[in-house]
mmCIF file of C-alpha atoms in Angstrom:
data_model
loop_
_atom_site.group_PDB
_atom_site.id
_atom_site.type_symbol
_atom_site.label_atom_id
_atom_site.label_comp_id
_atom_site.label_asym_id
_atom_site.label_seq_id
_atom_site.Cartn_x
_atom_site.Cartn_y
_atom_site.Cartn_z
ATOM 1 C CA UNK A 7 26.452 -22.749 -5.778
ATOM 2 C CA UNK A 8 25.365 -22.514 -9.051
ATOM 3 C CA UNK A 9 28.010 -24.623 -10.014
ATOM 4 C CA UNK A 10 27.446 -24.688 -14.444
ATOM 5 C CA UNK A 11 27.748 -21.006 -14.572
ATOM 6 C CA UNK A 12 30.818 -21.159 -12.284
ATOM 7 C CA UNK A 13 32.727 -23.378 -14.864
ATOM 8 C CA UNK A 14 31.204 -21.119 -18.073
ATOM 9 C CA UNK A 15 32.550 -18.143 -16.168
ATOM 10 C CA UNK A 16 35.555 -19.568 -14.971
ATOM 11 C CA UNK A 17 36.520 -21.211 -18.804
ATOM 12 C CA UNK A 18 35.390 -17.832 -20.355
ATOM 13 C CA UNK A 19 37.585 -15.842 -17.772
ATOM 14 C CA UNK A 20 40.422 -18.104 -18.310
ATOM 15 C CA UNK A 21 40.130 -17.522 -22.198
ATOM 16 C CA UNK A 22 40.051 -13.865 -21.752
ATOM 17 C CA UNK A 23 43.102 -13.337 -19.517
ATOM 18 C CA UNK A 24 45.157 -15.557 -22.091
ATOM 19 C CA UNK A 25 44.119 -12.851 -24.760
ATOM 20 C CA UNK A 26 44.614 -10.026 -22.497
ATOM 21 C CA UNK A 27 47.894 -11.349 -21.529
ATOM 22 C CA UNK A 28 48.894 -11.040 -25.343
ATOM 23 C CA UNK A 29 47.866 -7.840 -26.143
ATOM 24 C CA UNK A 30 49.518 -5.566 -25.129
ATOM 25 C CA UNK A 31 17.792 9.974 -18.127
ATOM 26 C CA UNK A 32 17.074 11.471 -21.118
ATOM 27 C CA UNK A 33 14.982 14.197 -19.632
ATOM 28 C CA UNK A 34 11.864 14.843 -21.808
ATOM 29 C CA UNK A 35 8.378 17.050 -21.288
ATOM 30 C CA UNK A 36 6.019 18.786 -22.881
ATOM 31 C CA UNK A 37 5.805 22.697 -22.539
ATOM 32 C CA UNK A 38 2.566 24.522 -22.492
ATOM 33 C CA UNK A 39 3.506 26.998 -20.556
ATOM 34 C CA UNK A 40 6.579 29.750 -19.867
ATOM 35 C CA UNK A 41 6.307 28.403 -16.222
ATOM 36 C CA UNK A 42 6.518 25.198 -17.095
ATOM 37 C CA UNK A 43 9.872 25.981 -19.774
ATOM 38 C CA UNK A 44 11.603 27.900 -16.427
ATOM 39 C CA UNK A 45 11.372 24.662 -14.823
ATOM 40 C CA UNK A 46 12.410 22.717 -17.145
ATOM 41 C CA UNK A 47 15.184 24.658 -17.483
ATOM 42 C CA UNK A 48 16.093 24.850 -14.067
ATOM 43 C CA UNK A 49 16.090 21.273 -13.756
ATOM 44 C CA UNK A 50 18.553 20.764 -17.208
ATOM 45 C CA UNK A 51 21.124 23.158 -15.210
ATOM 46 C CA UNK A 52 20.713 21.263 -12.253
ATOM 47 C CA UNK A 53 21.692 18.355 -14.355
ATOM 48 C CA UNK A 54 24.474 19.889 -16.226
ATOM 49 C CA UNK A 55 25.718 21.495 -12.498
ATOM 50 C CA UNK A 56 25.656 17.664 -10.801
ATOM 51 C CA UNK A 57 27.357 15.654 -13.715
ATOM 52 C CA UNK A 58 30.125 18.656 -13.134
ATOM 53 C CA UNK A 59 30.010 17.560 -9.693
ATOM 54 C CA UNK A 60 30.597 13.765 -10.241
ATOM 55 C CA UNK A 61 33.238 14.806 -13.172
ATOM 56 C CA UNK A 62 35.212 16.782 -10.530
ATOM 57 C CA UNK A 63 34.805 13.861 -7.849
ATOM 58 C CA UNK A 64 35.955 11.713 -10.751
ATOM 59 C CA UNK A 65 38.977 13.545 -11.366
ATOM 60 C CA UNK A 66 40.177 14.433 -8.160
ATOM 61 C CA UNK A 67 40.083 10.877 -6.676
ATOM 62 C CA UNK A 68 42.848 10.168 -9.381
ATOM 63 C CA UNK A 69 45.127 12.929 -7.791
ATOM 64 C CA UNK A 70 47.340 12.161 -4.831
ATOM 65 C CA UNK A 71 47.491 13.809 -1.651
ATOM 66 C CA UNK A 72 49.884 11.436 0.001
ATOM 67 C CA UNK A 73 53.613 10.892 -0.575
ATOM 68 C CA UNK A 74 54.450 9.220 -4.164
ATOM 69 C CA UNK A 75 56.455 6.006 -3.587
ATOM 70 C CA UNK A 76 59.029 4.282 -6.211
ATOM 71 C CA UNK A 77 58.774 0.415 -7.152
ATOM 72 C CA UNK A 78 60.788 -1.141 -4.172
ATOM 73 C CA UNK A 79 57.911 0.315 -1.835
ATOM 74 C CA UNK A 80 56.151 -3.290 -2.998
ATOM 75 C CA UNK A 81 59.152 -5.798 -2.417
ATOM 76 C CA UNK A 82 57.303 -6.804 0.751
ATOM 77 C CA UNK A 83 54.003 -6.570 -0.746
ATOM 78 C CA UNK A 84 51.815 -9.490 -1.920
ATOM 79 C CA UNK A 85 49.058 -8.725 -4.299
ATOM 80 C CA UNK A 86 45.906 -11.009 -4.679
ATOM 81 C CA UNK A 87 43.224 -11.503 -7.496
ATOM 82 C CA UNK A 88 41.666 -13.436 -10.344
ATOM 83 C CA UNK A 89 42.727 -12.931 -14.072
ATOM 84 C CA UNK A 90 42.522 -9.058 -14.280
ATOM 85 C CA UNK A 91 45.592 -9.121 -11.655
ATOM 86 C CA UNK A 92 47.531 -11.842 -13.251
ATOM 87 C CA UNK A 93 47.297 -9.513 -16.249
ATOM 88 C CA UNK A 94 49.504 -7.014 -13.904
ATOM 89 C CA UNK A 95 51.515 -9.902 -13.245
ATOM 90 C CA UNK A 96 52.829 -10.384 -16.452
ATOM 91 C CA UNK A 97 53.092 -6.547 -16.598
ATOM 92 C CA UNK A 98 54.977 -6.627 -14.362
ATOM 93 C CA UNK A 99 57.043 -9.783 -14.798
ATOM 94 C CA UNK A 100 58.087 -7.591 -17.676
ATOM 95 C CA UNK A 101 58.820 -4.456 -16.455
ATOM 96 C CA UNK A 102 59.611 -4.642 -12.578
ATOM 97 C CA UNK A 103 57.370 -1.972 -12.072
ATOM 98 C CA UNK A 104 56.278 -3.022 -9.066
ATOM 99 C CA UNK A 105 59.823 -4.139 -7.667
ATOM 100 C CA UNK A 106 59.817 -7.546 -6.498
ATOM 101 C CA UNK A 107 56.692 -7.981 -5.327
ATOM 102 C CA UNK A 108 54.631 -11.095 -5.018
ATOM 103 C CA UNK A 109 51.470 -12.118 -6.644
ATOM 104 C CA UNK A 110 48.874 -14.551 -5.817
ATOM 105 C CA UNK A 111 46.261 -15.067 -8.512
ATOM 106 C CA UNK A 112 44.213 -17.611 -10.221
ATOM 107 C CA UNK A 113 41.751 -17.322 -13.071
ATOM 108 C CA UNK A 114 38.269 -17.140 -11.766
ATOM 109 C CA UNK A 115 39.139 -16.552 -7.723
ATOM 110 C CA UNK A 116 36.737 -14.505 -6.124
ATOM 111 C CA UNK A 117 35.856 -13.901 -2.398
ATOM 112 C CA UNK A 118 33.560 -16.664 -2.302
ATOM 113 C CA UNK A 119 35.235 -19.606 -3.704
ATOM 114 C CA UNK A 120 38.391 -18.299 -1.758
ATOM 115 C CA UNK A 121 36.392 -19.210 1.608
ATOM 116 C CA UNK A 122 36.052 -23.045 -0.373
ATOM 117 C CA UNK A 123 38.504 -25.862 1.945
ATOM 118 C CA UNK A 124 41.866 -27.080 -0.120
ATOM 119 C CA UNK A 125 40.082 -30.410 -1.630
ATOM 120 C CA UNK A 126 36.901 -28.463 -3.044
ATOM 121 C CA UNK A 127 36.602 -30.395 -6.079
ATOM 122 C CA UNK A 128 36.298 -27.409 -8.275
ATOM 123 C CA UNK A 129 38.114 -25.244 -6.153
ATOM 124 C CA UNK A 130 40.439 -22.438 -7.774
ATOM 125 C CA UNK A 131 42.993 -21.569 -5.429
ATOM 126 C CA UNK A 132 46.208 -20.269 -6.293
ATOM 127 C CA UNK A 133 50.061 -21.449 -6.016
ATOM 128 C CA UNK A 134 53.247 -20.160 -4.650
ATOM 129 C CA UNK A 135 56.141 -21.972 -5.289
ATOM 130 C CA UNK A 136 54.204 -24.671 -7.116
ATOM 131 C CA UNK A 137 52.055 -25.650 -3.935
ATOM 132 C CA UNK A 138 48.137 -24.728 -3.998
ATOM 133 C CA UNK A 139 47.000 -22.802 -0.513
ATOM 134 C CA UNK A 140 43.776 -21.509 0.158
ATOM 135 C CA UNK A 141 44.383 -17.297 -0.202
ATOM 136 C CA UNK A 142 44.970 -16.435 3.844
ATOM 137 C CA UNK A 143 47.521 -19.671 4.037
ATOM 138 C CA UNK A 144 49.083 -18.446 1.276
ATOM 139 C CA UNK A 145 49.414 -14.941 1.779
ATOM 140 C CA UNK A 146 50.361 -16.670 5.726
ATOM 141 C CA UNK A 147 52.972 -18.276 3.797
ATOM 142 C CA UNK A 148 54.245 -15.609 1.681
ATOM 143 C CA UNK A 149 54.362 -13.453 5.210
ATOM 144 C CA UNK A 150 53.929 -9.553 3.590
ATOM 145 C CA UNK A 151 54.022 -6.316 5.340
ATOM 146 C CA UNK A 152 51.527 -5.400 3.053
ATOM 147 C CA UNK A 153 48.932 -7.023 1.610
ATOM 148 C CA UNK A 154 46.928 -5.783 -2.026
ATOM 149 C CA UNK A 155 43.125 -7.411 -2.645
ATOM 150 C CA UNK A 156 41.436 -7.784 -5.594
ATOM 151 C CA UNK A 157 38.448 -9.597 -6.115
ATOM 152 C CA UNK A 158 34.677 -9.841 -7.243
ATOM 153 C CA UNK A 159 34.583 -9.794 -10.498
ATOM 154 C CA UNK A 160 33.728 -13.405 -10.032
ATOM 155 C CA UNK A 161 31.575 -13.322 -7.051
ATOM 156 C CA UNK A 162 29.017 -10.048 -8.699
ATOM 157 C CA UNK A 163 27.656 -12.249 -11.563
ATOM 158 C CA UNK A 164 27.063 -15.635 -9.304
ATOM 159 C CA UNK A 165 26.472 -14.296 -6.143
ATOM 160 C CA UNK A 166 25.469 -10.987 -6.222
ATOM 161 C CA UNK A 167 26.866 -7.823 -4.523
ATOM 162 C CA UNK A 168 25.038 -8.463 -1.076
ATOM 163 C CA UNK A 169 26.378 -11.839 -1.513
ATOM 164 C CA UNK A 170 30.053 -10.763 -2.496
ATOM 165 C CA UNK A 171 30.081 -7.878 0.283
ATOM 166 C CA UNK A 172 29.416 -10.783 3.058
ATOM 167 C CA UNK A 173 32.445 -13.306 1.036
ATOM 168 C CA UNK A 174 34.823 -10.307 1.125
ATOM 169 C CA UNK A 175 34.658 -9.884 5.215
ATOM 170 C CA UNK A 176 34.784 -12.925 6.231
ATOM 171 C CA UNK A 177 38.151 -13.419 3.607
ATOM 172 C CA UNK A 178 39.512 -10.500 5.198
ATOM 173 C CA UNK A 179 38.809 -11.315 8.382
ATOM 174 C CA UNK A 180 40.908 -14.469 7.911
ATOM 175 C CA UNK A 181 43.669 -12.549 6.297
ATOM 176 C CA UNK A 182 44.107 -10.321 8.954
ATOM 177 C CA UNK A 183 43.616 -12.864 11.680
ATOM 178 C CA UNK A 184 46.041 -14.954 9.692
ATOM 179 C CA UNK A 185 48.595 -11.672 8.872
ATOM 180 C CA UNK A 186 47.575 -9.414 12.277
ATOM 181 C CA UNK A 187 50.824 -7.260 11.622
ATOM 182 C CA UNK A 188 50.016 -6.483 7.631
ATOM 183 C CA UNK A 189 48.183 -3.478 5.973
ATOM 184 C CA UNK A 190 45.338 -4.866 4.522
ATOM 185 C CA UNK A 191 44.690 -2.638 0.896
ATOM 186 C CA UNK A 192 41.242 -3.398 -1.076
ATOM 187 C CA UNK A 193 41.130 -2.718 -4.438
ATOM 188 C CA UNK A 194 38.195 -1.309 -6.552
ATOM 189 C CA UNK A 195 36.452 -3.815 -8.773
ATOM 190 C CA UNK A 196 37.750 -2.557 -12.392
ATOM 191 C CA UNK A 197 34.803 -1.667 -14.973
ATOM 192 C CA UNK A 198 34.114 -3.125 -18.134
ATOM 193 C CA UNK A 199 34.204 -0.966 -21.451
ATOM 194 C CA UNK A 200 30.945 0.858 -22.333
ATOM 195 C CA UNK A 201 28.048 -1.710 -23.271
ATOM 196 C CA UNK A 202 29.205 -4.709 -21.803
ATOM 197 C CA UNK A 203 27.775 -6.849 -19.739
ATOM 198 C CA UNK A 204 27.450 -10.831 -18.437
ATOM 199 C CA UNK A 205 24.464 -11.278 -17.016
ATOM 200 C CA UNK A 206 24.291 -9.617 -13.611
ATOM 201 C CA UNK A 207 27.931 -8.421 -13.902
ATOM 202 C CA UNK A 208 27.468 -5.314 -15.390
ATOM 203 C CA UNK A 209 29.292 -2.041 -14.665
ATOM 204 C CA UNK A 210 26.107 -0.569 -12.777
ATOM 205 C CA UNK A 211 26.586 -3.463 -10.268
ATOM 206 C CA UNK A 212 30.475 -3.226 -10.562
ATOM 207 C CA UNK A 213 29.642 0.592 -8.585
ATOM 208 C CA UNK A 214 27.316 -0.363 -6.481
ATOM 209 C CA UNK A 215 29.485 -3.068 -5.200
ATOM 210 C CA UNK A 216 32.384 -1.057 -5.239
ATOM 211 C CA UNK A 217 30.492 1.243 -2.699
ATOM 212 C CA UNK A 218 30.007 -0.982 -0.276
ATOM 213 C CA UNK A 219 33.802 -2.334 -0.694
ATOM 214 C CA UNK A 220 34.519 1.722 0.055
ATOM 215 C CA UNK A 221 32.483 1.349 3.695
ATOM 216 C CA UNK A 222 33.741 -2.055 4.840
ATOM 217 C CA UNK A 223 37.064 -0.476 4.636
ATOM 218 C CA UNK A 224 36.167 2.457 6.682
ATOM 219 C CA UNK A 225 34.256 0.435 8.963
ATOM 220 C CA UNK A 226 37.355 -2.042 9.330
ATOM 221 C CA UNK A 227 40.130 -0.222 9.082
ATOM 222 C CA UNK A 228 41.223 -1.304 5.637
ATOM 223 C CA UNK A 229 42.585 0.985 2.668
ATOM 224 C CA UNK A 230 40.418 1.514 0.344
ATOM 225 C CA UNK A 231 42.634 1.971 -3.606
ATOM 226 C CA UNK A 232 40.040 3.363 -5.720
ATOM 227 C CA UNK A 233 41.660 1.804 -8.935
ATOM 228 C CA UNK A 234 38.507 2.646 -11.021
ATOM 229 C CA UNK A 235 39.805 6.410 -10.655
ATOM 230 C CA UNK A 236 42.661 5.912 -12.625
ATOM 231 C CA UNK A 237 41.319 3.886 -16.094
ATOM 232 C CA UNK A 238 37.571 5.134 -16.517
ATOM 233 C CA UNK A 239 36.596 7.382 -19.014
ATOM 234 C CA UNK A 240 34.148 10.130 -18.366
ATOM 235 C CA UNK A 241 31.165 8.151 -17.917
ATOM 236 C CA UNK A 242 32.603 5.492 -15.528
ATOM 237 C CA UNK A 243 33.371 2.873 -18.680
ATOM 238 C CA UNK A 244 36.519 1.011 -19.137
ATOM 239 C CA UNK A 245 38.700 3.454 -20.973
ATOM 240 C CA UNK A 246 38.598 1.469 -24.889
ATOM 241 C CA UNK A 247 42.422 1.952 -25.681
ATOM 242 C CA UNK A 248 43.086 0.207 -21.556
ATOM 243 C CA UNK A 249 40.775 -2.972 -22.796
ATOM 244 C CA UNK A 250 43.003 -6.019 -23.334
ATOM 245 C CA UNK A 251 39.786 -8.005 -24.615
ATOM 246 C CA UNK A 252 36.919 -5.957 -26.298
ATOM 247 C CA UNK A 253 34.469 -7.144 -28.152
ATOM 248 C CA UNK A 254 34.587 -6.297 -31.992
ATOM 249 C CA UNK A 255 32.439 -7.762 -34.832
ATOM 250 C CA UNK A 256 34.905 -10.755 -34.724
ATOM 251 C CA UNK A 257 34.667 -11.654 -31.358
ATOM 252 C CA UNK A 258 31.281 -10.022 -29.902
ATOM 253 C CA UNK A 259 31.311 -11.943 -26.704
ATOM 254 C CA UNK A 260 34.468 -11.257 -25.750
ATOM 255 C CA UNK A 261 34.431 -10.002 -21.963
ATOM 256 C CA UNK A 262 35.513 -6.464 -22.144
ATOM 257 C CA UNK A 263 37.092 -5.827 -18.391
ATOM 258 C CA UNK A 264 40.771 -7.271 -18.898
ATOM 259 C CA UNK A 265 44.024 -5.116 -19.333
ATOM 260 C CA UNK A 266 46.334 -3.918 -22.007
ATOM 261 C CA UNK A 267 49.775 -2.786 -20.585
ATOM 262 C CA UNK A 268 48.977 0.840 -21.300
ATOM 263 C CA UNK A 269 45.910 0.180 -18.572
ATOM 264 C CA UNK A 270 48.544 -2.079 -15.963
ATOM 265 C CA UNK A 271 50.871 1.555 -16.178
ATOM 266 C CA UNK A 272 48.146 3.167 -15.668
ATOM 267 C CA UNK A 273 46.711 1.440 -12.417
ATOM 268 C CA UNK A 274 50.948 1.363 -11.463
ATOM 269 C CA UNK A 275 51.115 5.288 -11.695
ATOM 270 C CA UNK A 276 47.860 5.112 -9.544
ATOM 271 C CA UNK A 277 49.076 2.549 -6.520
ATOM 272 C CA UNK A 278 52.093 4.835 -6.940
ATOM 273 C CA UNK A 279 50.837 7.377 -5.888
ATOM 274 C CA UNK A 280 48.275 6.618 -4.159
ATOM 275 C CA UNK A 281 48.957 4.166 -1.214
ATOM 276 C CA UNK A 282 49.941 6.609 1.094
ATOM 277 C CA UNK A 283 47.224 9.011 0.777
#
């Protein structure tokens, strides 16, 4: 493991969700001939007619077609994740919008240091009720119908998404092993805001890992929440105003991927209405 930029990542993460938690192909060619121009042409409204496309996909990913469900749906939920979820926890702790469900978080977790045992000496697992369990014990412990995931934020940067993809099954396998009677939900990695990036974790790789977090659940059986849907702008960013941490001439390395409440109601109104599609 590459165990410095763990602890940068994992200080820097821990810094951001304290702020977060108080805030509320450009096409070119030359034309010589009118052939050449009709092509051209052709291939702009191609463009245009395939950004429409992925607009509409966009769009329509964010509308239900299952049943909409009120906040005690989640009393016998449990909802695990690193610093972008215990952002929803405090949301939440706030404004029992997601009844009295449970949360398991730490700062930093991801899928791979989740799979670390109980005495890893830089291990980052979370508590309930003030004792530390590795995330399937826990969740074990906690004993949900339903269980929420997630994670890899902190596994894209260090790891990579091939690397992350192989974390998240074998975590999942153990939660289900561990909770064979649950419904296991994944959760979309979240975007960061439009020009951000650290290092490898970029929003390019946030998709492409995202995609692969999309066919694990089909293959597996999982429910796939497509979060992302929900608090994207047009081009796939982190919606500005839903950024709990942005960078500004102050502060130009803040991370940019963290949550204001107006982005926690946002991804509520989507699990709302969304879990039962």
């Amino acid at each position: 493991m590459k165990r410095s930029a763990a602890i940068i990542l994992t200080a820097s993460m821990l810094c951001a969700v304290c702020f977060a938690g108080c805030s509320s192909a450009n096409n070119g060619a030359a034309s010589s001939a009118a052939s050449e121009g009709t092509s051209t042409a052709s291939s702009a409204e191609s463009s245009t007619q395939e950004s429409s496309a992925d607009e509409s996909k966009s769009e329509s990913s964010a509308q239900t077609t299952g049943e909409s469900v009120d906040a005690s749906w989640f009393d016998d939920a449990v909802f695990v994740g690193d610093s972008v979820t215990l952002k929803l926890s405090y949301y939440c702790d706030n404004s029992e919008a997601l009844g009295n469900t449970t949360f398991l978080c730490e700062g930093s977790l991801g899928y791979t240091n989740a799979l670390w045992d109980i005495d890893h000496e830089d291990n980052v697992h979370p508590s309930y009720k003030g004792v530390k369990y590795t995330v399937e014990d826990g969740v074990k412990e906690i004993n949900p119908n339903k269980i929420f995931v997630m994670l890899g934020m902190n596994d894209i940067g260090l790891y990579g998404v091939d690397g992350g993809i192989e974390s998240m099954i074998e975590l999942t396998d153990k939660l289900h092993a561990n909770s064979p009677d649950a419904v296991i939900y994944i959760e979309s990695v979240t975007p960061m805001v439009a020009g951000n990036s650290l290092g490898d974790l970029n929003n390019e790789n946030i998709y492409a890992f995202d995609k692969k977090l999309k066919e694990v659940c089909a293959e597996k059986g999982y429910k796939y929440l497509d979060i992302t849907a929900a608090v994207s702008d047009e081009n796939g960013d982190l919606i500005y105003e839903y950024c709990g941490d942005p960078p500004t001439d102050d502060n130009p390395d803040a991370m940019g991927l963290h949550f204001t409440d107006e982005g926690c109601a946002k991804w509520v109104e989507y699990l709302k209405n969304h879990v039962n599609d």
